[in-house]
Amino acid sequence: IENDATSATWAEVQLGVARESENVIMVCLGTGIGAGLYFNSELLRGASGFAGEVGHMTIVPDGLPCPCGRSGCWERYAAGSSLGGIAEYLRSAGKIGPLGGDEFEGGRPISSEMVARLVLKNDKEAIRVLEHFSDWLAIGLVNLVNILDPQTIVLGGGITELGEHLLVPVRRSFERLTPERS
């Protein structure tokens, strides 16, 4: 029995975009972040079977509290479920205007799904939220690349349905953080 990220990685290596790669990281973005690791043409599970629990990498010392009991975990900033929280923070800090015109004003919490819907409608403020999210996502990806040096990175999870709306700012942030790899 494998976890979802490891199973998804195996599927991508066998049937998907990573078929030609021997060294792959698949990052699954959902309510948390998990990764499947495929190196030297083998799934990597680690000594205790927990390789790939990357969502709990600290990316912001003394950052947001995480349900795991620590603070600053990557998944608090870059899981698919964190998009709404980023929007709430940016709105309360006055860094974005109303999302979707006035559709979400009035104190209602902003969900990740709401932001994603607005991104697909090309709402400027929702796109700004996604750009902040992309910066956090890229920070974790850069850390993984610096440690593991994969041939291929695959992103999975519901938020990837945003397609190029997500991939373009993630690539831009990644390249800004790793000029030597561009």
PDB file of C-alpha atoms in Angstrom:
ATOM      1  CA  ILE A   1       0.000   0.000   0.000  1.00  0.00           C
ATOM      2  CA  GLU A   2       1.350   3.416  -1.014  1.00  0.00           C
ATOM      3  CA  ASN A   3       0.308   6.914  -0.084  1.00  0.00           C
ATOM      4  CA  ASP A   4      -1.439   9.086  -2.668  1.00  0.00           C
ATOM      5  CA  ALA A   5       1.623  11.119  -3.683  1.00  0.00           C
ATOM      6  CA  THR A   6       3.788   8.040  -4.215  1.00  0.00           C
ATOM      7  CA  SER A   7       1.019   6.354  -6.211  1.00  0.00           C
ATOM      8  CA  ALA A   8       0.517   9.466  -8.348  1.00  0.00           C
ATOM      9  CA  THR A   9       4.260   9.645  -8.980  1.00  0.00           C
ATOM     10  CA  TRP A  10       4.317   6.032 -10.120  1.00  0.00           C
ATOM     11  CA  ALA A  11       1.427   6.763 -12.506  1.00  0.00           C
ATOM     12  CA  GLU A  12       3.231   9.795 -13.982  1.00  0.00           C
ATOM     13  CA  VAL A  13       6.434   7.789 -14.437  1.00  0.00           C
ATOM     14  CA  GLN A  14       4.619   4.875 -16.071  1.00  0.00           C
ATOM     15  CA  LEU A  15       1.933   6.664 -18.097  1.00  0.00           C
ATOM     16  CA  GLY A  16       2.256  10.431 -17.770  1.00  0.00           C
ATOM     17  CA  VAL A  17       4.533  13.391 -18.293  1.00  0.00           C
ATOM     18  CA  ALA A  18       7.516  11.813 -16.496  1.00  0.00           C
ATOM     19  CA  ARG A  19       7.783   8.687 -18.685  1.00  0.00           C
ATOM     20  CA  GLU A  20      11.207   9.693 -20.007  1.00  0.00           C
ATOM     21  CA  SER A  21      12.669  10.683 -16.624  1.00  0.00           C
ATOM     22  CA  GLU A  22      14.736   8.665 -14.167  1.00  0.00           C
ATOM     23  CA  ASN A  23      14.681  11.325 -11.419  1.00  0.00           C
ATOM     24  CA  VAL A  24      11.301  12.854 -10.602  1.00  0.00           C
ATOM     25  CA  ILE A  25       9.676  14.825  -7.813  1.00  0.00           C
ATOM     26  CA  MET A  26       5.890  14.958  -7.892  1.00  0.00           C
ATOM     27  CA  VAL A  27       4.436  17.538  -5.545  1.00  0.00           C
ATOM     28  CA  CYS A  28       0.757  17.021  -4.685  1.00  0.00           C
ATOM     29  CA  LEU A  29      -1.022  20.196  -3.604  1.00  0.00           C
ATOM     30  CA  GLY A  30      -4.263  19.604  -1.726  1.00  0.00           C
ATOM     31  CA  THR A  31      -5.286  20.290   1.853  1.00  0.00           C
ATOM     32  CA  GLY A  32      -1.594  19.694   2.560  1.00  0.00           C
ATOM     33  CA  ILE A  33       1.506  19.048   0.476  1.00  0.00           C
ATOM     34  CA  GLY A  34       3.040  15.670  -0.126  1.00  0.00           C
ATOM     35  CA  ALA A  35       5.589  14.473  -2.635  1.00  0.00           C
ATOM     36  CA  GLY A  36       6.415  11.318  -4.437  1.00  0.00           C
ATOM     37  CA  LEU A  37      10.093  10.756  -5.105  1.00  0.00           C
ATOM     38  CA  TYR A  38      11.389   8.636  -7.974  1.00  0.00           C
ATOM     39  CA  PHE A  39      15.174   8.516  -8.263  1.00  0.00           C
ATOM     40  CA  ASN A  40      17.471   6.268 -10.255  1.00  0.00           C
ATOM     41  CA  SER A  41      14.306   4.712 -11.698  1.00  0.00           C
ATOM     42  CA  GLU A  42      12.996   3.614  -8.279  1.00  0.00           C
ATOM     43  CA  LEU A  43      10.413   4.977  -5.871  1.00  0.00           C
ATOM     44  CA  LEU A  44      12.111   6.457  -2.839  1.00  0.00           C
ATOM     45  CA  ARG A  45      10.331   5.675   0.429  1.00  0.00           C
ATOM     46  CA  GLY A  46      12.960   6.447   3.052  1.00  0.00           C
ATOM     47  CA  ALA A  47      14.082   4.450   6.088  1.00  0.00           C
ATOM     48  CA  SER A  48      10.662   4.626   7.777  1.00  0.00           C
ATOM     49  CA  GLY A  49       8.480   4.963   4.686  1.00  0.00           C
ATOM     50  CA  PHE A  50       7.894   8.684   5.182  1.00  0.00           C
ATOM     51  CA  ALA A  51      10.022  10.160   2.397  1.00  0.00           C
ATOM     52  CA  GLY A  52       8.077  12.893   0.662  1.00  0.00           C
ATOM     53  CA  GLU A  53       6.401  14.507   3.672  1.00  0.00           C
ATOM     54  CA  VAL A  54       7.649  17.823   2.301  1.00  0.00           C
ATOM     55  CA  GLY A  55       4.682  19.902   3.417  1.00  0.00           C
ATOM     56  CA  HIS A  56       6.257  20.159   6.843  1.00  0.00           C
ATOM     57  CA  MET A  57       9.547  21.670   5.649  1.00  0.00           C
ATOM     58  CA  THR A  58       9.995  24.942   7.485  1.00  0.00           C
ATOM     59  CA  ILE A  59      10.106  27.784   4.997  1.00  0.00           C
ATOM     60  CA  VAL A  60       9.244  30.634   7.366  1.00  0.00           C
ATOM     61  CA  PRO A  61      10.890  30.410  10.790  1.00  0.00           C
ATOM     62  CA  ASP A  62       8.345  31.566  13.380  1.00  0.00           C
ATOM     63  CA  GLY A  63       5.724  31.584  10.615  1.00  0.00           C
ATOM     64  CA  LEU A  64       2.092  30.551  10.678  1.00  0.00           C
ATOM     65  CA  PRO A  65       1.239  27.782  13.142  1.00  0.00           C
ATOM     66  CA  CYS A  66       0.651  24.396  11.535  1.00  0.00           C
ATOM     67  CA  PRO A  67      -1.703  21.673  12.810  1.00  0.00           C
ATOM     68  CA  CYS A  68       1.398  19.452  13.145  1.00  0.00           C
ATOM     69  CA  GLY A  69       2.447  21.629  16.098  1.00  0.00           C
ATOM     70  CA  ARG A  70       5.290  23.431  14.361  1.00  0.00           C
ATOM     71  CA  SER A  71       5.342  26.840  12.688  1.00  0.00           C
ATOM     72  CA  GLY A  72       6.189  28.026   9.205  1.00  0.00           C
ATOM     73  CA  CYS A  73       5.528  24.752   7.373  1.00  0.00           C
ATOM     74  CA  TRP A  74       5.454  24.961   3.580  1.00  0.00           C
ATOM     75  CA  GLU A  75       1.904  23.633   3.367  1.00  0.00           C
ATOM     76  CA  ARG A  76       0.599  26.562   5.420  1.00  0.00           C
ATOM     77  CA  TYR A  77       1.690  28.798   2.525  1.00  0.00           C
ATOM     78  CA  ALA A  78       1.496  26.677  -0.621  1.00  0.00           C
ATOM     79  CA  ALA A  79      -1.090  23.897  -0.257  1.00  0.00           C
ATOM     80  CA  GLY A  80      -4.090  24.298  -2.517  1.00  0.00           C
ATOM     81  CA  SER A  81      -6.156  24.993   0.585  1.00  0.00           C
ATOM     82  CA  SER A  82      -3.956  27.967   1.560  1.00  0.00           C
ATOM     83  CA  LEU A  83      -5.002  30.170  -1.376  1.00  0.00           C
ATOM     84  CA  GLY A  84      -8.038  31.515   0.501  1.00  0.00           C
ATOM     85  CA  GLY A  85      -5.952  32.307   3.588  1.00  0.00           C
ATOM     86  CA  ILE A  86      -3.451  34.224   1.482  1.00  0.00           C
ATOM     87  CA  ALA A  87      -6.332  36.221  -0.012  1.00  0.00           C
ATOM     88  CA  GLU A  88      -7.702  36.961   3.475  1.00  0.00           C
ATOM     89  CA  TYR A  89      -4.284  38.131   4.660  1.00  0.00           C
ATOM     90  CA  LEU A  90      -3.695  40.345   1.610  1.00  0.00           C
ATOM     91  CA  ARG A  91      -7.188  41.823   1.891  1.00  0.00           C
ATOM     92  CA  SER A  92      -6.839  42.585   5.618  1.00  0.00           C
ATOM     93  CA  ALA A  93      -3.385  44.113   5.019  1.00  0.00           C
ATOM     94  CA  GLY A  94      -4.819  46.345   2.293  1.00  0.00           C
ATOM     95  CA  LYS A  95      -2.546  44.794  -0.327  1.00  0.00           C
ATOM     96  CA  ILE A  96      -5.357  43.834  -2.695  1.00  0.00           C
ATOM     97  CA  GLY A  97      -8.638  45.425  -3.633  1.00  0.00           C
ATOM     98  CA  PRO A  98     -12.014  43.717  -3.681  1.00  0.00           C
ATOM     99  CA  LEU A  99     -11.998  40.267  -5.238  1.00  0.00           C
ATOM    100  CA  GLY A 100     -14.505  39.810  -8.044  1.00  0.00           C
ATOM    101  CA  GLY A 101     -15.623  43.398  -7.695  1.00  0.00           C
ATOM    102  CA  ASP A 102     -17.587  43.381  -4.469  1.00  0.00           C
ATOM    103  CA  GLU A 103     -18.668  39.747  -4.700  1.00  0.00           C
ATOM    104  CA  PHE A 104     -16.664  38.631  -1.645  1.00  0.00           C
ATOM    105  CA  GLU A 105     -16.752  41.747   0.465  1.00  0.00           C
ATOM    106  CA  GLY A 106     -18.829  41.934   3.605  1.00  0.00           C
ATOM    107  CA  GLY A 107     -16.783  39.809   5.944  1.00  0.00           C
ATOM    108  CA  ARG A 108     -17.395  36.423   4.334  1.00  0.00           C
ATOM    109  CA  PRO A 109     -14.314  34.205   4.434  1.00  0.00           C
ATOM    110  CA  ILE A 110     -12.566  33.779   1.111  1.00  0.00           C
ATOM    111  CA  SER A 111     -12.125  30.166   0.075  1.00  0.00           C
ATOM    112  CA  SER A 112      -9.433  28.776  -2.180  1.00  0.00           C
ATOM    113  CA  GLU A 113     -12.170  27.676  -4.566  1.00  0.00           C
ATOM    114  CA  MET A 114     -13.502  31.248  -4.796  1.00  0.00           C
ATOM    115  CA  VAL A 115     -10.054  32.594  -5.627  1.00  0.00           C
ATOM    116  CA  ALA A 116      -9.508  29.872  -8.242  1.00  0.00           C
ATOM    117  CA  ARG A 117     -12.856  30.639  -9.914  1.00  0.00           C
ATOM    118  CA  LEU A 118     -11.943  34.313 -10.070  1.00  0.00           C
ATOM    119  CA  VAL A 119      -8.487  33.564 -11.474  1.00  0.00           C
ATOM    120  CA  LEU A 120     -10.171  31.677 -14.320  1.00  0.00           C
ATOM    121  CA  LYS A 121     -12.280  34.810 -14.921  1.00  0.00           C
ATOM    122  CA  ASN A 122      -9.031  36.845 -15.067  1.00  0.00           C
ATOM    123  CA  ASP A 123      -9.895  38.882 -11.971  1.00  0.00           C
ATOM    124  CA  LYS A 124      -6.843  41.115 -11.357  1.00  0.00           C
ATOM    125  CA  GLU A 125      -6.921  40.862  -7.578  1.00  0.00           C
ATOM    126  CA  ALA A 126      -7.327  37.075  -7.611  1.00  0.00           C
ATOM    127  CA  ILE A 127      -4.366  36.850  -9.982  1.00  0.00           C
ATOM    128  CA  ARG A 128      -2.328  38.913  -7.498  1.00  0.00           C
ATOM    129  CA  VAL A 129      -3.263  36.406  -4.781  1.00  0.00           C
ATOM    130  CA  LEU A 130      -2.151  33.555  -7.043  1.00  0.00           C
ATOM    131  CA  GLU A 131       1.166  35.348  -7.659  1.00  0.00           C
ATOM    132  CA  HIS A 132       1.821  35.481  -3.893  1.00  0.00           C
ATOM    133  CA  PHE A 133       0.880  31.808  -3.636  1.00  0.00           C
ATOM    134  CA  SER A 134       3.237  31.030  -6.536  1.00  0.00           C
ATOM    135  CA  ASP A 135       6.127  32.703  -4.727  1.00  0.00           C
ATOM    136  CA  TRP A 136       5.607  30.428  -1.707  1.00  0.00           C
ATOM    137  CA  LEU A 137       5.222  27.372  -3.901  1.00  0.00           C
ATOM    138  CA  ALA A 138       8.428  28.209  -5.781  1.00  0.00           C
ATOM    139  CA  ILE A 139      10.417  28.623  -2.545  1.00  0.00           C
ATOM    140  CA  GLY A 140       9.646  25.042  -1.544  1.00  0.00           C
ATOM    141  CA  LEU A 141      10.269  23.728  -5.054  1.00  0.00           C
ATOM    142  CA  VAL A 142      13.662  25.451  -5.152  1.00  0.00           C
ATOM    143  CA  ASN A 143      14.567  23.818  -1.836  1.00  0.00           C
ATOM    144  CA  LEU A 144      13.611  20.391  -3.189  1.00  0.00           C
ATOM    145  CA  VAL A 145      15.551  20.944  -6.403  1.00  0.00           C
ATOM    146  CA  ASN A 146      18.622  22.125  -4.513  1.00  0.00           C
ATOM    147  CA  ILE A 147      18.537  19.003  -2.336  1.00  0.00           C
ATOM    148  CA  LEU A 148      17.499  16.356  -4.880  1.00  0.00           C
ATOM    149  CA  ASP A 149      18.411  17.719  -8.353  1.00  0.00           C
ATOM    150  CA  PRO A 150      15.565  16.045 -10.299  1.00  0.00           C
ATOM    151  CA  GLN A 151      15.177  15.897 -14.067  1.00  0.00           C
ATOM    152  CA  THR A 152      11.469  16.548 -13.807  1.00  0.00           C
ATOM    153  CA  ILE A 153       9.064  18.191 -11.369  1.00  0.00           C
ATOM    154  CA  VAL A 154       5.391  17.303 -11.692  1.00  0.00           C
ATOM    155  CA  LEU A 155       2.684  19.261  -9.876  1.00  0.00           C
ATOM    156  CA  GLY A 156      -0.596  17.579  -8.987  1.00  0.00           C
ATOM    157  CA  GLY A 157      -3.729  18.344  -7.029  1.00  0.00           C
ATOM    158  CA  GLY A 158      -6.890  20.309  -7.662  1.00  0.00           C
ATOM    159  CA  ILE A 159      -5.191  23.680  -7.926  1.00  0.00           C
ATOM    160  CA  THR A 160      -3.313  22.494 -11.013  1.00  0.00           C
ATOM    161  CA  GLU A 161      -6.625  22.754 -12.869  1.00  0.00           C
ATOM    162  CA  LEU A 162      -5.672  26.428 -13.136  1.00  0.00           C
ATOM    163  CA  GLY A 163      -3.155  25.317 -15.770  1.00  0.00           C
ATOM    164  CA  GLU A 164      -1.012  28.106 -17.165  1.00  0.00           C
ATOM    165  CA  HIS A 165      -2.612  30.593 -14.757  1.00  0.00           C
ATOM    166  CA  LEU A 166      -0.662  28.724 -12.067  1.00  0.00           C
ATOM    167  CA  LEU A 167       2.348  27.482 -14.007  1.00  0.00           C
ATOM    168  CA  VAL A 168       3.413  30.823 -15.502  1.00  0.00           C
ATOM    169  CA  PRO A 169       3.848  32.643 -12.157  1.00  0.00           C
ATOM    170  CA  VAL A 170       5.386  29.547 -10.523  1.00  0.00           C
ATOM    171  CA  ARG A 171       7.959  29.298 -13.325  1.00  0.00           C
ATOM    172  CA  ARG A 172       8.654  33.035 -13.090  1.00  0.00           C
ATOM    173  CA  SER A 173       9.181  32.842  -9.310  1.00  0.00           C
ATOM    174  CA  PHE A 174      11.285  29.689  -9.648  1.00  0.00           C
ATOM    175  CA  GLU A 175      13.531  31.303 -12.265  1.00  0.00           C
ATOM    176  CA  ARG A 176      13.905  34.449 -10.170  1.00  0.00           C
ATOM    177  CA  LEU A 177      15.017  32.319  -7.212  1.00  0.00           C
ATOM    178  CA  THR A 178      17.374  30.135  -9.275  1.00  0.00           C
ATOM    179  CA  PRO A 179      19.018  32.325 -11.914  1.00  0.00           C
ATOM    180  CA  GLU A 180      21.818  29.779 -12.269  1.00  0.00           C
ATOM    181  CA  ARG A 181      19.314  27.166 -13.517  1.00  0.00           C
ATOM    182  CA  SER A 182      17.528  29.392 -16.041  1.00  0.00           C
TER     183      SER A 182
END
